[in-house]
Amino acid sequence: MIFFQLVIDGLSIGSLYALLALAMVIIYKTSEVPNFAQGEMAMVTTFVSYHLMEYYGFTFPVSFLGSLIFAAMLAVFFEFFFLRRAKEPNILNFIIITLGFERMLYGLAAWKWGADQRLYPSSFDPLPISSSDTFNFGIISVSHISLIIMSVAFVLIGGLVIFFKFTRLGIAMKATQQNLLASRINGIRTNRIMSFTWGLSAMVGAIAGMLFVPGTATPLDSNLMLAPLIKGFAAAVLGGMTTMIGPIGGGFILGIIEKFFGFYISSEFETTVSFTIIVLVLWFRPSGLFGRHYIRKV
Amino acid sequence: MLSLNNIETFYGLIYALKGVSLEIKEGTITAILGSNGAGKTTILRTIMGLLDDQPEKGNVMLSGENINFKDPEFIVRKGISYVPEGREVWNELTVRENLAMGAYIRNDKNGIKKDLEGIYHYFPVLQERENQLAGTLSGGEQQMLAIGRALMNSPRILLLDEPSLGLSPILVKSIFRIIKDINRERGITILLVEQNARMALMIANYGYVMENGRFVISGTPEELMENEDVREFYLGIKKDVSAKGYQRWKRKKKWR
Ligand SMILES: Nc1ncnc2c1ncn2[C@@H]1O[C@H](COP(=O)(O)OP(=O)(O)OP(=O)(O)O)[C@@H](O)[C@H]1O
Ligand SMILES: [Mg+2]
């Protein structure tokens, strides 16, 4: 029975990796930029939601929504003032700009909230959730918070899949990434698409952050998104960055591998597992498990 | 309807268009002929507003409105659609999605549906391959898709950049016939850039010949086809061998 328990736990944490991987893939798909500031954007947003609850007394739902708006604005601001100004856009420049932004956010959070250990509230007033309660299905137990995480993640993932497959805006985002010239001459306002992409990705990443922290009882700290980000990245690489199913499948598989590894071998080396997976995938199957890469005909 | 007045365009320091003037009448097909590097594509890019801060001099007028320095996103909404050199379809979208995104600027559901049917009528192969990724189409099919997608914009003016490039002779014929049909049946004004002078002059109402960033001669297809230089250099019809039994090995073009 421990098998099912580990699978459930793996799915729960894996759904967060899937969200983080999706957040990265959304930007990667639209602008071919690996966004190294993704984790720090989510980290700062999580601190903002904490701040709203702790110092301004807002309830969890209000701070949650408020900080999502903050996340979107932060990303749109960054895209507009930093990335768009880059005169000679190439991947290396973009990587450096996102890395610089990552350091800025890290410094900001360390300066503003870094002094003492803080804990994210463990009850979500007025929502009837608490991190300590569990549901028991026979021998398997699932904490309320895991259940919430999984439901939010599933709904969000489903929504994103539908969005990219069937809506005009979603397809326009893919079109912009595939061929900028074609998109512009067909009237797609690619600049707005870029802003929207960054906003959407930041919100998805922030949701993962705000679920991750209470879900794993991680203390608030400016490094808090470091490990999850590496895992999200591993999930994206594992599944493949070219399709939607890649990061989603990769996230769940990684979550389950990690739980089994942690239970049977050692939980000290969880991050090492992710890193090993990245390397192995890049060696043996660079387009990822679910990758389908269309080969450009020249 | 569309006119260029003394356009000069630069790519950095490269002087690509050296004063180009062009007048396109509503409902006609205008052809621009010229060898590689003459500047034909540059004219279309300038019209579409794809070159930042260009043209350096002159202006592009659409029905009396100056559209210099406007974005392509704006220009396509004004009714000018562009089928670029090299097709530029969205490789990883299906044929159906490519056509649907062609209608991105439109909201008239019924009109969109009707235009889609019209395009499937011109190019039945696109309907057969509706769910195939555009990147896996053959070159000719991609060309049809590119034209179909531009028609989905519901344009008043269609700019076509070398639609016959890389197509088999039979396909070239049918593409040109369809271009003519599009012009006749839908009243869409067409500006056609072509290397295949013979085919282009067959369907055009008026033609320009371009060399080195300038128009060197213009006229109706009949006039152009009678011109010695056009005949020799663009249609490949050699003058009779001279009385002495050999041809002068290098004849100067008169317009130089
Ligand atoms: N992006 C660019 N940067 C610098 N020079 C350019 C650029 N694009 C075109 N040119 C130059 O401008 C001139 C005109 O090019 P253009 O593409 O308009 O030619 P074309 O008539 O369309 O030729 P072709 O029939 O081969 O397509 C050429 O000399 C070309 O080298
Ligand atoms: Mg050209």
Coordinates of C-alpha atoms and ligand atoms in Angstrom, one line a residue:
Chain A
M1 CA 0.0 0.0 0.0
I2 CA 2.9 2.2 0.5
F3 CA 3.2 2.1 -3.3
F4 CA -0.1 4.0 -3.7
Q5 CA 0.8 6.4 -0.9
L6 CA 4.0 7.3 -2.7
V7 CA 2.2 7.7 -6.0
I8 CA -0.3 10.0 -4.5
D9 CA 2.4 12.1 -2.8
G10 CA 4.4 12.1 -6.0
L11 CA 1.4 13.3 -8.1
S12 CA 0.7 16.1 -5.6
I13 CA 4.3 17.5 -5.6
G14 CA 4.6 16.6 -9.3
S15 CA 1.6 18.8 -10.2
L16 CA 3.6 21.7 -8.8
Y17 CA 6.6 20.8 -10.9
A18 CA 4.3 20.5 -13.9
L19 CA 3.0 24.0 -13.3
L20 CA 6.5 25.4 -12.9
A21 CA 7.6 23.6 -16.1
L22 CA 4.5 24.9 -17.9
A23 CA 5.3 28.4 -16.8
M24 CA 8.7 28.1 -18.3
V25 CA 7.5 26.4 -21.4
I26 CA 4.9 29.1 -22.1
I27 CA 7.6 31.7 -22.3
Y28 CA 10.0 29.4 -24.1
K29 CA 7.4 28.6 -26.7
T30 CA 6.6 32.2 -27.4
S31 CA 9.9 33.8 -27.3
E32 CA 12.5 31.1 -27.2
V33 CA 13.9 32.6 -24.0
P34 CA 14.6 30.3 -21.1
N35 CA 13.5 32.5 -18.3
F36 CA 16.0 32.1 -15.4
A37 CA 14.1 34.7 -13.4
Q38 CA 11.0 32.4 -13.3
G39 CA 11.7 31.1 -9.8
E40 CA 12.5 34.4 -8.3
M41 CA 9.4 36.0 -9.8
A42 CA 7.4 33.3 -8.0
M43 CA 9.4 33.7 -4.9
V44 CA 8.8 37.5 -4.6
T45 CA 5.2 37.0 -5.4
T46 CA 4.9 34.5 -2.6
F47 CA 6.5 37.0 -0.2
V48 CA 4.0 39.6 -1.4
S49 CA 1.1 37.4 -0.6
Y50 CA 2.7 36.7 2.8
H51 CA 3.1 40.4 3.4
L52 CA -0.5 41.1 2.4
M53 CA -1.7 38.6 5.0
E54 CA 0.8 39.2 7.7
Y55 CA 1.0 43.0 7.7
Y56 CA -2.2 44.2 6.1
G57 CA -4.5 41.5 7.5
F58 CA -6.0 40.4 4.2
T59 CA -7.5 36.9 4.0
F60 CA -5.7 34.2 2.0
P61 CA -8.0 34.4 -1.1
V62 CA -7.6 38.1 -1.3
S63 CA -3.9 38.1 -1.0
F64 CA -3.6 35.2 -3.4
L65 CA -5.5 37.1 -6.1
G66 CA -3.7 40.4 -5.2
S67 CA -0.3 38.8 -5.5
L68 CA -1.2 37.2 -8.8
I69 CA -2.0 40.7 -10.2
F70 CA 1.4 41.8 -8.8
A71 CA 3.1 38.8 -10.5
A72 CA 1.6 39.7 -13.9
M73 CA 2.5 43.3 -13.6
L74 CA 6.0 42.5 -12.6
A75 CA 6.5 40.2 -15.6
V76 CA 4.9 42.6 -18.1
F77 CA 7.1 45.4 -16.7
F78 CA 10.2 43.3 -17.0
E79 CA 9.4 42.2 -20.6
F80 CA 8.6 45.8 -21.6
F81 CA 11.5 47.7 -20.0
F82 CA 14.2 45.1 -20.2
L83 CA 13.7 42.5 -22.9
R84 CA 12.0 44.6 -25.5
R85 CA 14.7 47.2 -25.4
A86 CA 17.4 44.8 -26.2
K87 CA 18.5 46.0 -29.6
E88 CA 20.3 43.0 -30.8
P89 CA 18.1 40.2 -29.5
N90 CA 19.9 36.9 -29.4
I91 CA 19.4 34.0 -27.0
L92 CA 22.6 34.7 -25.1
N93 CA 21.6 38.4 -24.4
F94 CA 18.2 37.2 -23.3
I95 CA 19.7 34.7 -20.9
I96 CA 22.0 37.3 -19.4
I97 CA 19.1 39.8 -19.0
T98 CA 16.9 37.2 -17.3
L99 CA 19.8 36.2 -15.1
G100 CA 20.4 39.8 -14.1
F101 CA 16.7 40.2 -13.3
E102 CA 16.9 37.0 -11.2
R103 CA 19.7 38.5 -9.1
M104 CA 17.9 41.8 -8.7
L105 CA 14.7 40.1 -7.4
Y106 CA 16.8 37.8 -5.1
G107 CA 18.6 40.8 -3.6
L108 CA 15.3 42.7 -3.2
A109 CA 13.7 39.8 -1.3
A110 CA 16.7 39.2 0.9
W111 CA 16.8 42.9 1.8
K112 CA 13.1 43.3 2.4
W113 CA 12.2 40.0 4.1
G114 CA 15.5 38.3 4.6
A115 CA 16.3 39.3 8.3
D116 CA 14.3 36.6 10.1
Q117 CA 12.8 33.2 9.6
R118 CA 9.2 33.5 8.6
L119 CA 6.5 30.9 8.1
Y120 CA 3.7 31.1 5.6
P121 CA 0.4 30.9 7.5
S122 CA -0.7 27.3 7.9
S123 CA -4.4 28.0 8.0
F124 CA -6.2 29.6 5.1
D125 CA -8.9 31.7 6.8
P126 CA -11.7 31.9 5.8
L127 CA -11.2 28.7 3.7
P128 CA -11.7 25.6 5.8
I129 CA -8.3 24.2 5.0
S130 CA -5.4 23.5 7.3
S131 CA -2.1 21.9 6.5
S132 CA -2.4 19.4 9.3
D133 CA -5.8 17.8 8.4
T134 CA -5.9 14.7 6.3
F135 CA -8.4 12.6 4.5
N136 CA -8.0 8.9 4.9
F137 CA -9.0 6.6 2.2
G138 CA -8.5 3.2 3.8
I139 CA -4.8 3.0 4.3
I140 CA -3.8 6.0 2.2
S141 CA -3.9 9.4 3.7
V142 CA -4.0 12.6 1.8
S143 CA -3.6 16.0 3.4
H144 CA -6.2 18.6 2.7
I145 CA -3.6 20.8 1.3
S146 CA -2.3 18.2 -1.1
L147 CA -5.8 17.7 -2.3
I148 CA -6.2 21.4 -2.9
I149 CA -2.8 21.6 -4.6
M150 CA -3.8 18.7 -6.9
S151 CA -7.2 20.1 -7.8
V152 CA -5.9 23.6 -8.4
A153 CA -3.1 22.3 -10.5
F154 CA -5.3 19.9 -12.5
V155 CA -7.8 22.6 -13.3
L156 CA -5.1 25.1 -14.3
I157 CA -3.3 22.5 -16.4
G158 CA -6.5 21.5 -18.2
G159 CA -7.4 25.2 -18.7
L160 CA -4.0 25.9 -20.2
V161 CA -4.2 22.9 -22.6
I162 CA -7.6 24.0 -23.8
F163 CA -6.4 27.6 -24.1
F164 CA -3.4 26.8 -26.3
K165 CA -5.3 24.3 -28.4
F166 CA -8.6 26.0 -29.1
T167 CA -8.6 29.7 -28.4
R168 CA -7.7 32.4 -30.8
L169 CA -5.3 34.1 -28.4
G170 CA -3.7 30.8 -27.5
I171 CA -3.0 29.9 -31.1
A172 CA -1.8 33.4 -31.8
M173 CA 0.8 32.9 -29.0
K174 CA 2.0 29.8 -30.7
A175 CA 2.0 31.5 -34.1
T176 CA 4.1 34.4 -32.7
Q177 CA 6.7 32.0 -31.6
Q178 CA 6.8 30.0 -34.8
N179 CA 7.0 32.9 -37.2
L180 CA 7.1 36.5 -36.2
L181 CA 6.9 37.8 -39.8
A182 CA 3.9 35.7 -40.6
S183 CA 2.2 36.8 -37.4
R184 CA 2.7 40.5 -38.0
I185 CA 1.5 40.5 -41.6
N186 CA -1.6 38.7 -40.5
G187 CA -2.3 41.4 -38.0
I188 CA -1.3 39.7 -34.7
R189 CA 0.0 42.4 -32.4
T190 CA 3.0 40.5 -31.4
N191 CA 4.2 43.0 -28.8
R192 CA 1.0 42.6 -26.9
I193 CA 1.2 38.8 -27.3
M194 CA 4.7 39.0 -25.7
S195 CA 3.4 41.0 -22.7
F196 CA 0.5 38.7 -22.3
T197 CA 2.8 35.6 -22.4
W198 CA 5.0 37.0 -19.7
G199 CA 2.0 37.9 -17.5
L200 CA 0.4 34.5 -17.9
S201 CA 3.6 32.6 -17.3
A202 CA 4.4 34.6 -14.2
M203 CA 0.9 33.9 -12.8
V204 CA 1.2 30.2 -13.4
G205 CA 4.6 30.2 -11.7
A206 CA 3.3 32.3 -8.8
I207 CA 0.4 29.9 -8.2
A208 CA 2.9 27.0 -8.0
G209 CA 5.0 29.0 -5.5
M210 CA 2.0 29.9 -3.3
L211 CA 0.9 26.3 -3.3
F212 CA 4.3 24.9 -2.8
V213 CA 5.3 26.9 0.3
P214 CA 2.3 25.9 2.5
G215 CA 2.1 22.5 0.8
T216 CA 5.6 21.5 1.9
A217 CA 5.8 23.7 5.0
T218 CA 8.9 25.3 3.6
P219 CA 10.1 28.3 5.6
L220 CA 10.0 31.6 3.7
D221 CA 13.4 32.4 2.5
S222 CA 14.8 34.0 -0.7
N223 CA 16.1 30.7 -1.8
L224 CA 12.8 29.0 -1.5
M225 CA 12.2 28.6 -5.2
L226 CA 15.6 27.4 -6.0
A227 CA 15.0 23.6 -5.6
P228 CA 11.5 23.7 -7.1
L229 CA 12.7 25.7 -10.1
I230 CA 15.5 23.1 -10.9
K231 CA 12.8 20.4 -10.6
G232 CA 10.4 22.3 -12.8
F233 CA 13.2 22.7 -15.3
A234 CA 14.1 19.0 -15.1
A235 CA 10.4 18.2 -15.6
A236 CA 10.4 20.4 -18.8
V237 CA 13.5 18.8 -20.1
L238 CA 12.3 15.3 -19.2
G239 CA 9.0 15.7 -20.9
G240 CA 10.2 17.9 -23.7
M241 CA 9.7 21.7 -24.3
T242 CA 8.0 21.5 -27.6
T243 CA 4.6 20.2 -26.6
M244 CA 2.2 20.9 -23.8
I245 CA 2.0 17.3 -22.7
G246 CA 5.8 17.3 -22.2
P247 CA 6.2 19.5 -19.2
I248 CA 3.0 18.1 -17.7
G249 CA 3.9 14.5 -18.0
G250 CA 7.5 15.3 -17.0
G251 CA 6.3 17.0 -13.9
F252 CA 4.2 14.1 -12.7
I253 CA 6.8 11.5 -13.6
L254 CA 9.5 13.5 -11.7
G255 CA 7.3 13.9 -8.7
I256 CA 6.7 10.2 -8.5
I257 CA 10.4 9.3 -9.1
E258 CA 11.4 11.7 -6.4
K259 CA 9.0 10.2 -3.8
F260 CA 10.1 6.7 -4.5
F261 CA 13.8 7.7 -4.5
G262 CA 13.3 9.6 -1.2
F263 CA 11.5 6.6 0.4
Y264 CA 13.7 3.8 -0.7
I265 CA 17.1 5.4 -1.0
S266 CA 17.6 8.8 0.5
S267 CA 15.7 12.1 0.6
E268 CA 19.0 14.0 0.8
F269 CA 19.6 13.6 -2.8
E270 CA 16.3 14.6 -4.3
T271 CA 17.7 17.6 -6.2
T272 CA 20.6 15.4 -7.4
V273 CA 18.0 13.1 -8.9
S274 CA 16.5 16.0 -10.9
F275 CA 19.9 17.1 -12.1
T276 CA 20.8 13.5 -13.1
I277 CA 17.6 13.3 -15.1
I278 CA 18.4 16.5 -16.9
V279 CA 21.8 15.1 -17.9
L280 CA 20.5 11.7 -18.9
V281 CA 17.7 13.1 -21.0
L282 CA 20.0 15.5 -22.8
W283 CA 22.3 12.5 -23.5
F284 CA 19.8 10.0 -24.7
R285 CA 16.7 11.9 -25.8
P286 CA 17.3 15.6 -26.2
S287 CA 13.7 16.4 -27.3
G288 CA 12.3 14.8 -24.2
L289 CA 10.1 11.8 -23.6
F290 CA 7.1 13.4 -25.3
G291 CA 9.1 15.6 -27.6
R292 CA 8.1 15.8 -31.2
H293 CA 10.3 18.2 -33.0
Y294 CA 9.3 19.2 -36.4
I295 CA 12.4 19.3 -38.5
R296 CA 12.6 22.5 -40.5
K297 CA 12.9 21.9 -44.2
V298 CA 15.4 24.2 -45.7
Chain B
M1 CA -5.6 53.1 -55.2
L2 CA -2.0 52.4 -54.0
S3 CA 0.8 54.6 -55.0
L4 CA 4.5 54.9 -54.2
N5 CA 6.0 58.3 -54.7
N6 CA 9.7 58.4 -55.2
I7 CA 10.5 55.8 -52.5
E8 CA 14.1 55.5 -51.3
T9 CA 14.9 52.6 -49.0
F10 CA 18.1 51.7 -47.2
Y11 CA 19.2 48.6 -45.4
G12 CA 21.8 50.3 -43.1
L13 CA 24.2 51.7 -45.6
I14 CA 22.9 49.7 -48.6
Y15 CA 20.9 51.8 -50.9
A16 CA 18.2 49.3 -52.1
L17 CA 15.5 51.5 -53.6
K18 CA 16.7 54.5 -55.5
G19 CA 13.5 56.5 -56.1
V20 CA 10.7 54.2 -57.0
S21 CA 7.3 55.5 -58.2
L22 CA 4.4 53.2 -58.8
E23 CA 0.7 53.6 -59.4
I24 CA -1.8 50.8 -59.0
K25 CA -5.3 51.1 -60.2
E26 CA -8.2 49.4 -58.4
G27 CA -9.1 46.0 -59.8
T28 CA -5.9 45.5 -61.9
I29 CA -3.0 43.2 -61.8
T30 CA 0.4 45.0 -61.8
A31 CA 3.6 43.0 -62.4
I32 CA 7.1 43.9 -61.3
L33 CA 9.8 42.1 -63.1
G34 CA 13.5 42.1 -62.4
S35 CA 16.5 40.0 -61.8
N36 CA 17.9 38.8 -58.5
G37 CA 18.7 41.6 -56.1
A38 CA 16.9 44.3 -58.1
G39 CA 14.9 45.3 -55.1
K40 CA 11.5 43.8 -55.8
T41 CA 11.0 42.2 -52.4
T42 CA 12.2 45.5 -50.8
I43 CA 9.3 47.3 -52.5
L44 CA 6.8 44.9 -50.9
R45 CA 8.5 45.1 -47.5
T46 CA 8.4 48.9 -47.7
I47 CA 4.7 48.9 -48.5
M48 CA 4.0 46.5 -45.6
G49 CA 5.9 48.6 -43.1
L50 CA 8.3 45.7 -42.3
L51 CA 11.4 47.8 -42.4
D52 CA 12.0 49.9 -39.3
D53 CA 12.3 53.7 -40.0
Q54 CA 12.0 53.2 -43.8
P55 CA 11.5 54.5 -46.4
E56 CA 14.1 57.1 -46.0
K57 CA 12.4 59.3 -48.6
G58 CA 9.1 59.4 -50.4
N59 CA 5.8 58.0 -49.3
V60 CA 3.3 55.2 -49.7
M61 CA -0.3 56.4 -50.3
L62 CA -3.3 54.1 -49.9
S63 CA -6.5 55.7 -51.2
G64 CA -5.2 59.1 -50.4
E65 CA -3.9 58.1 -46.9
N66 CA -0.2 58.2 -46.1
I67 CA 0.7 54.8 -44.7
N68 CA 4.5 55.5 -44.3
F69 CA 5.9 54.2 -41.0
K70 CA 2.8 52.3 -40.1
D71 CA 3.2 48.8 -38.6
P72 CA 2.3 45.7 -40.7
E73 CA -0.3 45.0 -38.0
F74 CA -2.0 48.3 -39.0
I75 CA -1.5 48.0 -42.8
V76 CA -3.1 44.5 -43.0
R77 CA -6.1 46.0 -41.3
K78 CA -6.2 48.6 -44.0
G79 CA -6.7 45.9 -46.5
I80 CA -3.3 45.1 -47.9
S81 CA -2.2 41.5 -47.6
Y82 CA 1.2 40.1 -48.3
V83 CA 2.3 36.6 -49.5
P84 CA 6.0 36.8 -48.7
E85 CA 8.9 35.2 -50.6
G86 CA 9.4 31.7 -49.2
R87 CA 5.8 31.2 -48.0
E88 CA 6.4 31.7 -44.3
V89 CA 3.6 29.5 -43.2
W90 CA 3.3 28.6 -39.5
N91 CA 5.1 25.3 -39.7
E92 CA 3.8 23.8 -36.5
L93 CA 0.2 24.8 -36.9
T94 CA -2.2 22.7 -39.0
V95 CA -3.4 23.9 -42.4
R96 CA -6.8 24.6 -40.8
E97 CA -5.2 26.6 -38.0
N98 CA -3.0 28.6 -40.5
L99 CA -6.2 29.6 -42.4
A100 CA -8.0 30.4 -39.2
M101 CA -5.2 32.7 -38.1
G102 CA -5.4 34.3 -41.5
A103 CA -8.7 35.6 -40.3
Y104 CA -7.3 36.9 -37.0
I105 CA -8.2 40.5 -37.8
R106 CA -11.8 39.6 -38.6
N107 CA -15.0 39.0 -36.6
D108 CA -17.5 38.3 -39.3
K109 CA -18.1 34.6 -38.7
N110 CA -20.2 34.1 -41.8
G111 CA -17.8 35.9 -44.0
I112 CA -14.9 33.9 -42.6
K113 CA -16.7 30.6 -43.3
K114 CA -17.5 31.7 -46.8
D115 CA -14.0 32.7 -47.5
L116 CA -12.7 29.4 -46.2
E117 CA -15.0 27.5 -48.6
G118 CA -13.8 29.8 -51.4
I119 CA -10.2 29.0 -50.6
Y120 CA -10.9 25.2 -50.5
H121 CA -12.6 25.7 -53.9
Y122 CA -9.5 27.3 -55.4
F123 CA -7.1 24.8 -53.6
P124 CA -8.9 21.5 -53.0
V125 CA -5.7 20.0 -51.8
L126 CA -5.7 22.3 -48.7
Q127 CA -9.0 20.8 -47.6
E128 CA -7.6 17.2 -48.0
R129 CA -4.7 18.2 -45.8
E130 CA -6.7 20.3 -43.3
N131 CA -5.2 18.5 -40.3
Q132 CA -1.7 18.2 -41.5
L133 CA 1.1 20.4 -40.0
A134 CA 1.9 23.1 -42.5
G135 CA 5.6 22.4 -42.2
T136 CA 5.1 19.0 -43.6
L137 CA 3.4 20.2 -46.8
S138 CA 5.2 20.2 -50.1
G139 CA 6.6 23.5 -51.4
G140 CA 3.7 24.0 -53.8
E141 CA 1.1 23.2 -51.2
Q142 CA 2.7 25.7 -48.8
Q143 CA 2.5 28.3 -51.5
M144 CA -1.2 27.6 -51.9
L145 CA -1.6 27.8 -48.2
A146 CA 0.3 31.1 -48.1
I147 CA -2.0 32.6 -50.7
G148 CA -5.1 31.1 -49.0
R149 CA -4.0 32.5 -45.7
A150 CA -3.6 36.0 -47.2
L151 CA -7.1 35.7 -48.8
M152 CA -8.5 35.0 -45.3
N153 CA -7.4 38.5 -44.3
S154 CA -10.1 39.6 -46.8
P155 CA -7.8 42.0 -48.5
R156 CA -8.5 44.8 -51.1
I157 CA -4.9 44.5 -52.3
L158 CA -2.8 41.4 -52.5
L159 CA 1.0 41.6 -52.7
L160 CA 2.5 38.4 -54.1
D161 CA 6.2 37.8 -54.0
E162 CA 7.3 35.2 -56.5
P163 CA 4.4 32.8 -56.2
S164 CA 5.9 30.6 -58.9
L165 CA 9.2 30.0 -57.2
G166 CA 10.2 26.4 -57.0
L167 CA 6.9 25.1 -58.5
S168 CA 6.6 22.6 -61.4
P169 CA 5.6 24.0 -64.7
I170 CA 2.0 22.6 -64.4
L171 CA 1.6 24.0 -60.9
V172 CA 2.9 27.4 -62.1
K173 CA 0.2 27.5 -64.7
S174 CA -2.5 26.7 -62.3
I175 CA -1.3 29.1 -59.6
F176 CA -1.3 31.9 -62.2
R177 CA -4.8 30.9 -63.4
I178 CA -6.0 31.1 -59.8
I179 CA -4.3 34.5 -59.3
K180 CA -6.2 35.7 -62.3
D181 CA -9.5 34.2 -61.0
I182 CA -9.0 35.8 -57.6
N183 CA -8.5 39.1 -59.3
R184 CA -11.6 38.7 -61.6
E185 CA -14.0 37.0 -59.3
R186 CA -13.3 38.9 -56.1
G187 CA -12.1 42.2 -57.5
I188 CA -9.0 42.0 -55.5
T189 CA -6.2 44.3 -56.8
I190 CA -2.9 42.5 -57.2
L191 CA 0.7 43.5 -57.2
L192 CA 2.7 40.6 -58.4
V193 CA 6.5 40.3 -58.2
E194 CA 7.9 37.7 -60.5
Q195 CA 10.9 36.3 -62.2
N196 CA 8.7 34.3 -64.6
A197 CA 8.1 37.3 -66.9
R198 CA 6.2 35.4 -69.5
M199 CA 3.6 34.1 -67.1
A200 CA 3.4 37.4 -65.2
L201 CA 2.8 39.4 -68.4
M202 CA 0.2 37.0 -69.5
I203 CA -2.1 37.9 -66.6
A204 CA -1.1 41.4 -65.8
N205 CA -2.7 44.7 -66.9
Y206 CA 0.5 46.7 -66.5
G207 CA 4.1 45.9 -65.8
Y208 CA 7.3 47.4 -64.5
V209 CA 10.8 46.2 -65.1
M210 CA 13.3 46.8 -62.3
E211 CA 17.0 46.9 -62.2
N212 CA 19.3 48.0 -59.4
G213 CA 16.7 49.7 -57.3
R214 CA 15.0 51.6 -60.1
F215 CA 12.3 51.0 -62.6
V216 CA 13.8 51.1 -66.0
I217 CA 10.8 50.6 -68.2
S218 CA 7.1 50.2 -67.7
G219 CA 4.0 49.7 -69.9
T220 CA 1.2 47.4 -70.8
P221 CA 2.2 43.7 -71.4
E222 CA 1.9 44.2 -75.1
E223 CA 4.3 47.2 -75.0
L224 CA 6.7 45.3 -72.8
M225 CA 6.6 42.2 -74.9
E226 CA 7.5 44.2 -78.0
N227 CA 10.4 45.9 -76.3
E228 CA 13.7 44.4 -77.6
D229 CA 15.5 44.4 -74.3
V230 CA 12.6 42.9 -72.4
R231 CA 12.3 40.2 -75.1
E232 CA 15.9 39.3 -74.9
F233 CA 16.7 39.7 -71.2
Y234 CA 13.4 38.7 -69.5
L235 CA 11.6 36.5 -72.0
G236 CA 14.8 34.9 -73.5
I237 CA 13.8 35.5 -77.1
K238 CA 16.9 36.0 -79.0
K239 CA 17.1 38.4 -82.0
D240 CA 17.7 36.8 -85.3
V241 CA 21.2 35.8 -86.0
S242 CA 22.9 38.6 -87.9
A243 CA 23.7 38.4 -91.6
K244 CA 27.3 37.6 -90.8
G245 CA 26.2 34.4 -89.2
Y246 CA 27.1 35.2 -85.6
Q247 CA 25.5 37.0 -82.8
R248 CA 27.1 39.9 -81.0
W249 CA 28.2 38.2 -77.8
K250 CA 27.3 41.0 -75.6
R251 CA 24.5 43.4 -76.4
K252 CA 24.0 46.5 -74.3
K253 CA 20.6 47.2 -72.9
K254 CA 19.4 50.5 -74.3
W255 CA 18.1 51.8 -71.0
R256 CA 21.4 51.8 -69.3
Ligands
LIG1 N1 18.1 42.6 -44.8 C1 19.0 43.1 -45.7 N2 20.1 43.7 -45.3 C2 21.0 44.2 -46.2 N3 20.8 44.2 -47.5 C3 19.6 43.7 -48.0 C4 18.7 43.1 -47.1 N4 17.6 42.6 -47.8 C5 17.9 42.9 -49.1 N5 19.1 43.5 -49.2 C6 19.8 43.9 -50.4 O1 18.9 44.8 -51.1 C7 18.9 44.5 -52.5 C8 17.5 44.2 -53.0 O2 17.0 43.0 -52.4 P1 15.6 42.4 -52.7 O3 15.4 41.3 -51.7 O4 14.6 43.4 -52.7 O5 15.8 41.8 -54.2 P2 14.8 41.1 -55.1 O6 14.6 41.9 -56.3 O7 13.6 40.7 -54.3 O8 15.6 39.8 -55.5 P3 15.2 38.3 -55.7 O9 14.5 38.2 -57.0 O10 16.4 37.5 -55.7 O11 14.2 37.9 -54.6 C9 19.9 43.4 -52.7 O12 21.1 43.9 -53.2 C10 20.0 42.8 -51.4 O13 21.3 42.3 -51.2
MG2 MG 12.9 38.9 -53.7

